[in-house]
Amino acid sequence: MSHDHHHGHAHGHAHDHAHSHVPTVIKHEKPLWIAFALTLVVLLVEVAGGLLSNSLALLSDAAHMATDVAALGISLLAVRLGRRPADARRSYGYARLEAIGALVNSSLLLVVAGFILWEAIDRFRSPQAVASTGMLAVAVLGLAANLVSMRLLAAGAGESLNLKGAYLEVWSDMLGSLGVILGAVLIHFTGWTLVDPIVAVLLGLWVLPRTFVLLRQAAHVLLQGVPAGIDVDAVRAAILAVPGVADVHDLHVWALGSQEPILTAHVLLDDAAGDADAVRAAVARALHTGFAIDHATLQVEARHCGSVALHA
């Protein structure tokens, strides 16, 4: 049994991509390198300062800073690998590294937050002396570095899951540094060392919900979920509204990373449909105009291919 199938790859108007999916983070590489270097230096200073001052809050901030280093490092790795062209083994290139990086980053944050909370419980049982002056000095340095990194990463945070993850961690560290500064001041003037584990716990509890959000977003991309802001029912209705279209089935919408939605669908022509290529082009325009979907693979059919696709 054969079917008269017309296969079309629509990219809307004159959008003829060569299937090159380059991560958005590439244009933000220089700020990433600067933020990475700053964060790495502050991480080393905070670890040393936390050990010397015996501050769990400062070590908590250093742990978060370590995940920042990992986040930025993975983003930079994605930039480098993202430059590699698609090949016979990876026809879409390395665009998925963005989501994988975000998944790794959020998982690291969960582990770190859990460790800090566990250590804080021990501090509550056995309060320890804290050198508040050293704690304060290192926290101020960390705050300055966080503010610079936030400014560098802000432009790309809305365009890439990886950059969003890095920005989120730097932002949480900025608040963490503020918390450590406040804790150091309170310990200095009151001598109440329990402020240290309290700040550490608050930092852990603050970052956990945001980490779960990032983890869920990364998993959604890897599971080929529908990109945010796209309603599949609305997409289906828009295709059906195109003159010459009788039905649409096997409709799938997903994204390789956090950007550029991808669509595949089987479009069934009605009896009055004229040129199949003209209908396909009209569907492509509707997808481009209504949903900014410029990467669509449309299989145009004269007859319904049934539950099992048979390609003649």
JSON list of N, CA, C and O in Angstrom, two decimals, residues 77-122:
[
{"chain": "A", "resi": 77, "resn": "LEU", "atom": "N", "xyz": [32.60, 25.20, 28.15]},
{"chain": "A", "resi": 77, "resn": "LEU", "atom": "CA", "xyz": [32.77, 23.96, 27.41]},
{"chain": "A", "resi": 77, "resn": "LEU", "atom": "C", "xyz": [31.73, 23.83, 26.30]},
{"chain": "A", "resi": 77, "resn": "LEU", "atom": "O", "xyz": [32.02, 23.42, 25.18]},
{"chain": "A", "resi": 78, "resn": "ALA", "atom": "N", "xyz": [30.49, 24.23, 26.64]},
{"chain": "A", "resi": 78, "resn": "ALA", "atom": "CA", "xyz": [29.41, 24.20, 25.65]},
{"chain": "A", "resi": 78, "resn": "ALA", "atom": "C", "xyz": [29.70, 25.15, 24.49]},
{"chain": "A", "resi": 78, "resn": "ALA", "atom": "O", "xyz": [29.40, 24.86, 23.34]},
{"chain": "A", "resi": 79, "resn": "VAL", "atom": "N", "xyz": [30.32, 26.30, 24.80]},
{"chain": "A", "resi": 79, "resn": "VAL", "atom": "CA", "xyz": [30.69, 27.25, 23.77]},
{"chain": "A", "resi": 79, "resn": "VAL", "atom": "C", "xyz": [31.70, 26.61, 22.81]},
{"chain": "A", "resi": 79, "resn": "VAL", "atom": "O", "xyz": [31.57, 26.67, 21.59]},
{"chain": "A", "resi": 80, "resn": "ARG", "atom": "N", "xyz": [32.73, 25.99, 23.39]},
{"chain": "A", "resi": 80, "resn": "ARG", "atom": "CA", "xyz": [33.78, 25.38, 22.57]},
{"chain": "A", "resi": 80, "resn": "ARG", "atom": "C", "xyz": [33.23, 24.24, 21.71]},
{"chain": "A", "resi": 80, "resn": "ARG", "atom": "O", "xyz": [33.47, 24.17, 20.51]},
{"chain": "A", "resi": 81, "resn": "LEU", "atom": "N", "xyz": [32.51, 23.33, 22.35]},
{"chain": "A", "resi": 81, "resn": "LEU", "atom": "CA", "xyz": [31.97, 22.19, 21.60]},
{"chain": "A", "resi": 81, "resn": "LEU", "atom": "C", "xyz": [30.87, 22.63, 20.64]},
{"chain": "A", "resi": 81, "resn": "LEU", "atom": "O", "xyz": [30.66, 22.01, 19.59]},
{"chain": "A", "resi": 82, "resn": "GLY", "atom": "N", "xyz": [30.15, 23.70, 21.03]},
{"chain": "A", "resi": 82, "resn": "GLY", "atom": "CA", "xyz": [29.07, 24.19, 20.17]},
{"chain": "A", "resi": 82, "resn": "GLY", "atom": "C", "xyz": [29.56, 24.70, 18.83]},
{"chain": "A", "resi": 82, "resn": "GLY", "atom": "O", "xyz": [28.78, 24.82, 17.88]},
{"chain": "A", "resi": 83, "resn": "ARG", "atom": "N", "xyz": [30.84, 25.02, 18.74]},
{"chain": "A", "resi": 83, "resn": "ARG", "atom": "CA", "xyz": [31.39, 25.50, 17.48]},
{"chain": "A", "resi": 83, "resn": "ARG", "atom": "C", "xyz": [31.62, 24.36, 16.49]},
{"chain": "A", "resi": 83, "resn": "ARG", "atom": "O", "xyz": [31.82, 24.60, 15.31]},
{"chain": "A", "resi": 84, "resn": "ARG", "atom": "N", "xyz": [31.62, 23.16, 16.99]},
{"chain": "A", "resi": 84, "resn": "ARG", "atom": "CA", "xyz": [31.81, 22.03, 16.09]},
{"chain": "A", "resi": 84, "resn": "ARG", "atom": "C", "xyz": [30.58, 21.87, 15.20]},
{"chain": "A", "resi": 84, "resn": "ARG", "atom": "O", "xyz": [29.45, 21.88, 15.68]},
{"chain": "A", "resi": 85, "resn": "PRO", "atom": "N", "xyz": [30.78, 21.67, 13.91]},
{"chain": "A", "resi": 85, "resn": "PRO", "atom": "CA", "xyz": [29.62, 21.52, 13.02]},
{"chain": "A", "resi": 85, "resn": "PRO", "atom": "C", "xyz": [28.94, 20.17, 13.21]},
{"chain": "A", "resi": 85, "resn": "PRO", "atom": "O", "xyz": [29.53, 19.24, 13.75]},
{"chain": "A", "resi": 86, "resn": "ALA", "atom": "N", "xyz": [27.71, 20.10, 12.76]},
{"chain": "A", "resi": 86, "resn": "ALA", "atom": "CA", "xyz": [26.99, 18.82, 12.77]},
{"chain": "A", "resi": 86, "resn": "ALA", "atom": "C", "xyz": [27.72, 17.84, 11.87]},
{"chain": "A", "resi": 86, "resn": "ALA", "atom": "O", "xyz": [28.34, 18.22, 10.88]},
{"chain": "A", "resi": 87, "resn": "ASP", "atom": "N", "xyz": [27.68, 16.57, 12.24]},
{"chain": "A", "resi": 87, "resn": "ASP", "atom": "CA", "xyz": [28.35, 15.57, 11.43]},
{"chain": "A", "resi": 87, "resn": "ASP", "atom": "C", "xyz": [27.44, 14.36, 11.26]},
{"chain": "A", "resi": 87, "resn": "ASP", "atom": "O", "xyz": [26.27, 14.39, 11.65]},
{"chain": "A", "resi": 88, "resn": "ALA", "atom": "N", "xyz": [27.98, 13.29, 10.69]},
{"chain": "A", "resi": 88, "resn": "ALA", "atom": "CA", "xyz": [27.17, 12.11, 10.40]},
{"chain": "A", "resi": 88, "resn": "ALA", "atom": "C", "xyz": [26.66, 11.44, 11.68]},
{"chain": "A", "resi": 88, "resn": "ALA", "atom": "O", "xyz": [25.60, 10.81, 11.68]},
{"chain": "A", "resi": 89, "resn": "ARG", "atom": "N", "xyz": [27.41, 11.56, 12.77]},
{"chain": "A", "resi": 89, "resn": "ARG", "atom": "CA", "xyz": [27.01, 10.93, 14.02]},
{"chain": "A", "resi": 89, "resn": "ARG", "atom": "C", "xyz": [26.13, 11.83, 14.87]},
{"chain": "A", "resi": 89, "resn": "ARG", "atom": "O", "xyz": [25.31, 11.36, 15.65]},
{"chain": "A", "resi": 90, "resn": "ARG", "atom": "N", "xyz": [26.31, 13.16, 14.76]},
{"chain": "A", "resi": 90, "resn": "ARG", "atom": "CA", "xyz": [25.52, 14.13, 15.54]},
{"chain": "A", "resi": 90, "resn": "ARG", "atom": "C", "xyz": [24.94, 15.15, 14.57]},
{"chain": "A", "resi": 90, "resn": "ARG", "atom": "O", "xyz": [25.49, 16.23, 14.39]},
{"chain": "A", "resi": 91, "resn": "SER", "atom": "N", "xyz": [23.81, 14.79, 13.97]},
{"chain": "A", "resi": 91, "resn": "SER", "atom": "CA", "xyz": [23.24, 15.62, 12.92]},
{"chain": "A", "resi": 91, "resn": "SER", "atom": "C", "xyz": [22.74, 16.97, 13.43]},
{"chain": "A", "resi": 91, "resn": "SER", "atom": "O", "xyz": [22.58, 17.91, 12.66]},
{"chain": "A", "resi": 92, "resn": "TYR", "atom": "N", "xyz": [22.50, 17.08, 14.75]},
{"chain": "A", "resi": 92, "resn": "TYR", "atom": "CA", "xyz": [22.08, 18.35, 15.33]},
{"chain": "A", "resi": 92, "resn": "TYR", "atom": "C", "xyz": [23.23, 19.07, 16.02]},
{"chain": "A", "resi": 92, "resn": "TYR", "atom": "O", "xyz": [23.03, 20.09, 16.67]},
{"chain": "A", "resi": 93, "resn": "GLY", "atom": "N", "xyz": [24.44, 18.53, 15.93]},
{"chain": "A", "resi": 93, "resn": "GLY", "atom": "CA", "xyz": [25.56, 19.17, 16.59]},
{"chain": "A", "resi": 93, "resn": "GLY", "atom": "C", "xyz": [25.54, 18.92, 18.09]},
{"chain": "A", "resi": 93, "resn": "GLY", "atom": "O", "xyz": [25.16, 17.84, 18.55]},
{"chain": "A", "resi": 94, "resn": "TYR", "atom": "N", "xyz": [25.95, 19.94, 18.85]},
{"chain": "A", "resi": 94, "resn": "TYR", "atom": "CA", "xyz": [26.11, 19.79, 20.30]},
{"chain": "A", "resi": 94, "resn": "TYR", "atom": "C", "xyz": [25.18, 20.72, 21.09]},
{"chain": "A", "resi": 94, "resn": "TYR", "atom": "O", "xyz": [25.47, 21.07, 22.23]},
{"chain": "A", "resi": 95, "resn": "ALA", "atom": "N", "xyz": [24.06, 21.11, 20.49]},
{"chain": "A", "resi": 95, "resn": "ALA", "atom": "CA", "xyz": [23.17, 22.07, 21.13]},
{"chain": "A", "resi": 95, "resn": "ALA", "atom": "C", "xyz": [22.63, 21.56, 22.47]},
{"chain": "A", "resi": 95, "resn": "ALA", "atom": "O", "xyz": [22.34, 22.35, 23.37]},
{"chain": "A", "resi": 96, "resn": "ARG", "atom": "N", "xyz": [22.49, 20.25, 22.61]},
{"chain": "A", "resi": 96, "resn": "ARG", "atom": "CA", "xyz": [21.93, 19.69, 23.84]},
{"chain": "A", "resi": 96, "resn": "ARG", "atom": "C", "xyz": [22.86, 19.86, 25.05]},
{"chain": "A", "resi": 96, "resn": "ARG", "atom": "O", "xyz": [22.45, 19.67, 26.19]},
{"chain": "A", "resi": 97, "resn": "LEU", "atom": "N", "xyz": [24.14, 20.21, 24.80]},
{"chain": "A", "resi": 97, "resn": "LEU", "atom": "CA", "xyz": [25.06, 20.42, 25.92]},
{"chain": "A", "resi": 97, "resn": "LEU", "atom": "C", "xyz": [24.57, 21.51, 26.86]},
{"chain": "A", "resi": 97, "resn": "LEU", "atom": "O", "xyz": [24.86, 21.50, 28.05]},
{"chain": "A", "resi": 98, "resn": "GLU", "atom": "N", "xyz": [23.82, 22.46, 26.31]},
{"chain": "A", "resi": 98, "resn": "GLU", "atom": "CA", "xyz": [23.29, 23.54, 27.14]},
{"chain": "A", "resi": 98, "resn": "GLU", "atom": "C", "xyz": [22.40, 22.98, 28.25]},
{"chain": "A", "resi": 98, "resn": "GLU", "atom": "O", "xyz": [22.55, 23.31, 29.43]},
{"chain": "A", "resi": 99, "resn": "ALA", "atom": "N", "xyz": [21.46, 22.14, 27.87]},
{"chain": "A", "resi": 99, "resn": "ALA", "atom": "CA", "xyz": [20.55, 21.55, 28.85]},
{"chain": "A", "resi": 99, "resn": "ALA", "atom": "C", "xyz": [21.27, 20.58, 29.78]},
{"chain": "A", "resi": 99, "resn": "ALA", "atom": "O", "xyz": [20.98, 20.52, 30.98]},
{"chain": "A", "resi": 100, "resn": "ILE", "atom": "N", "xyz": [22.21, 19.82, 29.23]},
{"chain": "A", "resi": 100, "resn": "ILE", "atom": "CA", "xyz": [22.97, 18.89, 30.06]},
{"chain": "A", "resi": 100, "resn": "ILE", "atom": "C", "xyz": [23.78, 19.66, 31.10]},
{"chain": "A", "resi": 100, "resn": "ILE", "atom": "O", "xyz": [23.85, 19.28, 32.27]},
{"chain": "A", "resi": 101, "resn": "GLY", "atom": "N", "xyz": [24.39, 20.77, 30.67]},
{"chain": "A", "resi": 101, "resn": "GLY", "atom": "CA", "xyz": [25.14, 21.60, 31.61]},
{"chain": "A", "resi": 101, "resn": "GLY", "atom": "C", "xyz": [24.27, 22.14, 32.72]},
{"chain": "A", "resi": 101, "resn": "GLY", "atom": "O", "xyz": [24.66, 22.15, 33.90]},
{"chain": "A", "resi": 102, "resn": "ALA", "atom": "N", "xyz": [23.07, 22.61, 32.37]},
{"chain": "A", "resi": 102, "resn": "ALA", "atom": "CA", "xyz": [22.15, 23.13, 33.38]},
{"chain": "A", "resi": 102, "resn": "ALA", "atom": "C", "xyz": [21.72, 22.03, 34.35]},
{"chain": "A", "resi": 102, "resn": "ALA", "atom": "O", "xyz": [21.57, 22.26, 35.55]},
{"chain": "A", "resi": 103, "resn": "LEU", "atom": "N", "xyz": [21.55, 20.80, 33.82]},
{"chain": "A", "resi": 103, "resn": "LEU", "atom": "CA", "xyz": [21.17, 19.67, 34.67]},
{"chain": "A", "resi": 103, "resn": "LEU", "atom": "C", "xyz": [22.29, 19.35, 35.66]},
{"chain": "A", "resi": 103, "resn": "LEU", "atom": "O", "xyz": [22.04, 19.12, 36.86]},
{"chain": "A", "resi": 104, "resn": "VAL", "atom": "N", "xyz": [23.53, 19.35, 35.20]},
{"chain": "A", "resi": 104, "resn": "VAL", "atom": "CA", "xyz": [24.67, 19.08, 36.07]},
{"chain": "A", "resi": 104, "resn": "VAL", "atom": "C", "xyz": [24.80, 20.17, 37.13]},
{"chain": "A", "resi": 104, "resn": "VAL", "atom": "O", "xyz": [25.01, 19.89, 38.32]},
{"chain": "A", "resi": 105, "resn": "ASN", "atom": "N", "xyz": [24.66, 21.43, 36.70]},
{"chain": "A", "resi": 105, "resn": "ASN", "atom": "CA", "xyz": [24.79, 22.55, 37.64]},
{"chain": "A", "resi": 105, "resn": "ASN", "atom": "C", "xyz": [23.76, 22.48, 38.76]},
{"chain": "A", "resi": 105, "resn": "ASN", "atom": "O", "xyz": [24.08, 22.65, 39.94]},
{"chain": "A", "resi": 106, "resn": "SER", "atom": "N", "xyz": [22.51, 22.25, 38.40]},
{"chain": "A", "resi": 106, "resn": "SER", "atom": "CA", "xyz": [21.45, 22.21, 39.40]},
{"chain": "A", "resi": 106, "resn": "SER", "atom": "C", "xyz": [21.63, 21.01, 40.33]},
{"chain": "A", "resi": 106, "resn": "SER", "atom": "O", "xyz": [21.36, 21.09, 41.53]},
{"chain": "A", "resi": 107, "resn": "SER", "atom": "N", "xyz": [22.11, 19.89, 39.79]},
{"chain": "A", "resi": 107, "resn": "SER", "atom": "CA", "xyz": [22.35, 18.72, 40.63]},
{"chain": "A", "resi": 107, "resn": "SER", "atom": "C", "xyz": [23.47, 18.99, 41.64]},
{"chain": "A", "resi": 107, "resn": "SER", "atom": "O", "xyz": [23.38, 18.61, 42.81]},
{"chain": "A", "resi": 108, "resn": "LEU", "atom": "N", "xyz": [24.52, 19.68, 41.19]},
{"chain": "A", "resi": 108, "resn": "LEU", "atom": "CA", "xyz": [25.61, 20.05, 42.10]},
{"chain": "A", "resi": 108, "resn": "LEU", "atom": "C", "xyz": [25.10, 20.95, 43.22]},
{"chain": "A", "resi": 108, "resn": "LEU", "atom": "O", "xyz": [25.47, 20.78, 44.38]},
{"chain": "A", "resi": 109, "resn": "LEU", "atom": "N", "xyz": [24.27, 21.89, 42.86]},
{"chain": "A", "resi": 109, "resn": "LEU", "atom": "CA", "xyz": [23.73, 22.81, 43.87]},
{"chain": "A", "resi": 109, "resn": "LEU", "atom": "C", "xyz": [22.92, 22.06, 44.92]},
{"chain": "A", "resi": 109, "resn": "LEU", "atom": "O", "xyz": [22.98, 22.39, 46.11]},
{"chain": "A", "resi": 110, "resn": "LEU", "atom": "N", "xyz": [22.15, 21.09, 44.50]},
{"chain": "A", "resi": 110, "resn": "LEU", "atom": "CA", "xyz": [21.35, 20.31, 45.45]},
{"chain": "A", "resi": 110, "resn": "LEU", "atom": "C", "xyz": [22.25, 19.56, 46.43]},
{"chain": "A", "resi": 110, "resn": "LEU", "atom": "O", "xyz": [21.99, 19.54, 47.64]},
{"chain": "A", "resi": 111, "resn": "VAL", "atom": "N", "xyz": [23.32, 18.98, 45.91]},
{"chain": "A", "resi": 111, "resn": "VAL", "atom": "CA", "xyz": [24.26, 18.25, 46.77]},
{"chain": "A", "resi": 111, "resn": "VAL", "atom": "C", "xyz": [24.92, 19.19, 47.77]},
{"chain": "A", "resi": 111, "resn": "VAL", "atom": "O", "xyz": [25.02, 18.90, 48.97]},
{"chain": "A", "resi": 112, "resn": "VAL", "atom": "N", "xyz": [25.38, 20.33, 47.27]},
{"chain": "A", "resi": 112, "resn": "VAL", "atom": "CA", "xyz": [26.06, 21.30, 48.13]},
{"chain": "A", "resi": 112, "resn": "VAL", "atom": "C", "xyz": [25.13, 21.83, 49.21]},
{"chain": "A", "resi": 112, "resn": "VAL", "atom": "O", "xyz": [25.50, 21.92, 50.39]},
{"chain": "A", "resi": 113, "resn": "ALA", "atom": "N", "xyz": [23.90, 22.18, 48.83]},
{"chain": "A", "resi": 113, "resn": "ALA", "atom": "CA", "xyz": [22.94, 22.71, 49.80]},
{"chain": "A", "resi": 113, "resn": "ALA", "atom": "C", "xyz": [22.65, 21.67, 50.88]},
{"chain": "A", "resi": 113, "resn": "ALA", "atom": "O", "xyz": [22.56, 22.00, 52.07]},
{"chain": "A", "resi": 114, "resn": "GLY", "atom": "N", "xyz": [22.52, 20.41, 50.49]},
{"chain": "A", "resi": 114, "resn": "GLY", "atom": "CA", "xyz": [22.28, 19.35, 51.46]},
{"chain": "A", "resi": 114, "resn": "GLY", "atom": "C", "xyz": [23.44, 19.19, 52.43]},
{"chain": "A", "resi": 114, "resn": "GLY", "atom": "O", "xyz": [23.23, 19.02, 53.64]},
{"chain": "A", "resi": 115, "resn": "PHE", "atom": "N", "xyz": [24.66, 19.27, 51.92]},
{"chain": "A", "resi": 115, "resn": "PHE", "atom": "CA", "xyz": [25.85, 19.14, 52.77]},
{"chain": "A", "resi": 115, "resn": "PHE", "atom": "C", "xyz": [25.92, 20.29, 53.79]},
{"chain": "A", "resi": 115, "resn": "PHE", "atom": "O", "xyz": [26.19, 20.06, 54.98]},
{"chain": "A", "resi": 116, "resn": "ILE", "atom": "N", "xyz": [25.67, 21.50, 53.33]},
{"chain": "A", "resi": 116, "resn": "ILE", "atom": "CA", "xyz": [25.74, 22.66, 54.22]},
{"chain": "A", "resi": 116, "resn": "ILE", "atom": "C", "xyz": [24.67, 22.56, 55.31]},
{"chain": "A", "resi": 116, "resn": "ILE", "atom": "O", "xyz": [24.93, 22.85, 56.50]},
{"chain": "A", "resi": 117, "resn": "LEU", "atom": "N", "xyz": [23.48, 22.14, 54.96]},
{"chain": "A", "resi": 117, "resn": "LEU", "atom": "CA", "xyz": [22.41, 22.00, 55.95]},
{"chain": "A", "resi": 117, "resn": "LEU", "atom": "C", "xyz": [22.78, 20.94, 56.99]},
{"chain": "A", "resi": 117, "resn": "LEU", "atom": "O", "xyz": [22.51, 21.10, 58.18]},
{"chain": "A", "resi": 118, "resn": "TRP", "atom": "N", "xyz": [23.40, 19.87, 56.53]},
{"chain": "A", "resi": 118, "resn": "TRP", "atom": "CA", "xyz": [23.82, 18.81, 57.46]},
{"chain": "A", "resi": 118, "resn": "TRP", "atom": "C", "xyz": [24.89, 19.32, 58.43]},
{"chain": "A", "resi": 118, "resn": "TRP", "atom": "O", "xyz": [24.84, 19.06, 59.62]},
{"chain": "A", "resi": 119, "resn": "GLU", "atom": "N", "xyz": [25.85, 20.07, 57.91]},
{"chain": "A", "resi": 119, "resn": "GLU", "atom": "CA", "xyz": [26.90, 20.63, 58.75]},
{"chain": "A", "resi": 119, "resn": "GLU", "atom": "C", "xyz": [26.33, 21.65, 59.74]},
{"chain": "A", "resi": 119, "resn": "GLU", "atom": "O", "xyz": [26.79, 21.76, 60.88]},
{"chain": "A", "resi": 120, "resn": "ALA", "atom": "N", "xyz": [25.32, 22.40, 59.31]},
{"chain": "A", "resi": 120, "resn": "ALA", "atom": "CA", "xyz": [24.73, 23.42, 60.18]},
{"chain": "A", "resi": 120, "resn": "ALA", "atom": "C", "xyz": [24.06, 22.77, 61.39]},
{"chain": "A", "resi": 120, "resn": "ALA", "atom": "O", "xyz": [24.10, 23.33, 62.51]},
{"chain": "A", "resi": 121, "resn": "ILE", "atom": "N", "xyz": [23.45, 21.61, 61.20]},
{"chain": "A", "resi": 121, "resn": "ILE", "atom": "CA", "xyz": [22.81, 20.91, 62.32]},
{"chain": "A", "resi": 121, "resn": "ILE", "atom": "C", "xyz": [23.84, 20.60, 63.40]},
{"chain": "A", "resi": 121, "resn": "ILE", "atom": "O", "xyz": [23.59, 20.77, 64.60]},
{"chain": "A", "resi": 122, "resn": "ASP", "atom": "N", "xyz": [25.03, 20.18, 62.98]},
{"chain": "A", "resi": 122, "resn": "ASP", "atom": "CA", "xyz": [26.10, 19.88, 63.93]},
{"chain": "A", "resi": 122, "resn": "ASP", "atom": "C", "xyz": [26.55, 21.15, 64.66]},
{"chain": "A", "resi": 122, "resn": "ASP", "atom": "O", "xyz": [26.85, 21.12, 65.86]}
]
